[in-house]
Amino acid sequence: MDEAKIGEILEPGSEDQQNRRAERVRARFWSTARRAARQIPFMDEVVAAYFCAMDPKTPMKVRGILLGALAYFVFPLDTVPDLLALIGFSDDVAVLTAAFAMVRSPITP
């Protein structure tokens, strides 16, 4: 598996890049979500974004934005290490919040 670079992880990318990113997110999402559940107050929205990003009916641009944010959430490339209590997921929260604001309408119940 090729390694993601910090600069490319938040770019929507081509469909092929999105598919590779989706596989990486799929492989690590649930273990990261379990660790972050107590620290992220909107975990239900993170899970909804995961399912929206994995849905092939989601528009490619929306899927790319969500996959970029979710990839940042699951990969250990953070500025603030996720192991630090209380502040570890703060940068992830910022990235996820920005992504959700950009694509809120396509996320459905």
Coordinates of C-alpha atoms in Angstrom, one line a residue:
M1 CA 0.0 0.0 0.0
D2 CA 1.4 3.4 -1.0
E3 CA 1.8 6.0 1.7
A4 CA -0.3 9.2 1.6
K5 CA 1.6 12.5 1.7
I6 CA 0.4 15.3 3.9
G7 CA -0.3 17.7 1.0
E8 CA -2.3 15.3 -1.0
I9 CA -4.5 13.8 1.7
L10 CA -7.0 16.7 1.6
E11 CA -7.2 17.0 -2.2
P12 CA -10.3 15.5 -3.8
G13 CA -8.1 13.8 -6.5
S14 CA -9.1 11.6 -9.4
E15 CA -11.6 8.8 -9.2
D16 CA -8.7 6.3 -9.0
Q17 CA -7.1 8.2 -6.1
Q18 CA -10.5 8.4 -4.4
N19 CA -11.0 4.7 -4.7
R20 CA -7.5 4.0 -3.2
R21 CA -8.3 6.5 -0.4
A22 CA -11.6 4.9 0.2
E23 CA -10.0 1.5 0.7
R24 CA -7.5 3.0 3.2
V25 CA -10.3 4.8 5.1
R26 CA -12.4 1.6 5.1
A27 CA -9.6 -0.4 6.6
R28 CA -8.9 2.0 9.5
F29 CA -12.1 3.9 10.1
W30 CA -13.8 1.8 12.8
S31 CA -10.8 1.3 15.0
T32 CA -10.1 5.1 14.9
A33 CA -13.8 5.9 15.5
R34 CA -13.8 3.7 18.6
R35 CA -10.8 5.5 20.0
A36 CA -12.2 8.9 19.2
A37 CA -15.9 8.3 20.3
R38 CA -15.5 10.0 23.7
Q39 CA -13.5 12.9 22.4
I40 CA -15.5 13.9 19.4
P41 CA -19.0 15.3 20.3
F42 CA -20.4 14.8 16.8
M43 CA -19.4 11.2 16.2
D44 CA -22.8 10.4 14.7
E45 CA -22.0 12.9 11.9
V46 CA -18.5 11.4 11.4
V47 CA -20.2 8.0 10.9
A48 CA -22.8 9.5 8.5
A49 CA -19.9 11.1 6.5
Y50 CA -18.2 7.7 6.3
F51 CA -21.3 6.0 4.9
C52 CA -21.9 9.0 2.5
A53 CA -18.3 8.8 1.3
M54 CA -18.6 5.0 0.7
D55 CA -21.9 5.4 -1.2
P56 CA -21.3 5.2 -5.0
K57 CA -24.3 7.5 -5.5
T58 CA -22.6 10.4 -3.7
P59 CA -21.3 13.0 -6.2
M60 CA -17.6 12.6 -6.9
K61 CA -16.7 16.1 -5.5
V62 CA -18.5 15.5 -2.3
R63 CA -17.1 12.0 -2.0
G64 CA -13.6 13.4 -2.5
I65 CA -14.0 16.1 0.2
L66 CA -15.3 13.6 2.7
L67 CA -12.7 11.0 1.9
G68 CA -10.0 13.6 2.3
A69 CA -11.3 14.6 5.7
L70 CA -11.9 11.0 6.8
A71 CA -8.4 10.0 5.6
Y72 CA -6.9 12.8 7.8
F73 CA -9.0 11.4 10.7
V74 CA -7.7 7.8 10.3
F75 CA -4.1 8.3 9.3
P76 CA -1.4 9.1 11.9
L77 CA -0.1 12.2 10.0
D78 CA -1.7 14.6 12.5
T79 CA -0.1 17.8 13.7
V80 CA -1.4 17.0 17.2
P81 CA -0.9 13.3 18.1
D82 CA -4.3 11.6 18.7
L83 CA -2.8 9.9 21.8
L84 CA -2.8 13.2 23.8
A85 CA -5.9 13.3 26.1
L86 CA -8.5 15.9 25.3
I87 CA -6.5 17.8 22.6
G88 CA -5.4 14.8 20.5
F89 CA -8.4 14.9 18.1
S90 CA -8.8 18.7 18.0
D91 CA -7.1 19.1 14.6
D92 CA -9.2 16.2 13.3
V93 CA -12.4 17.9 14.6
A94 CA -11.4 21.1 12.7
V95 CA -10.8 19.3 9.4
L96 CA -14.1 17.3 9.8
T97 CA -16.1 20.4 10.7
A98 CA -14.8 22.2 7.6
A99 CA -15.6 19.3 5.4
F100 CA -19.1 18.9 6.8
A101 CA -19.8 22.6 6.3
M102 CA -18.8 22.2 2.6
V103 CA -20.9 19.2 1.9
R104 CA -23.8 19.2 4.4
S105 CA -26.7 18.9 1.9
P106 CA -25.7 15.5 0.4
I107 CA -25.5 13.8 3.8
T108 CA -28.9 12.2 4.4
P109 CA -30.3 10.2 7.3

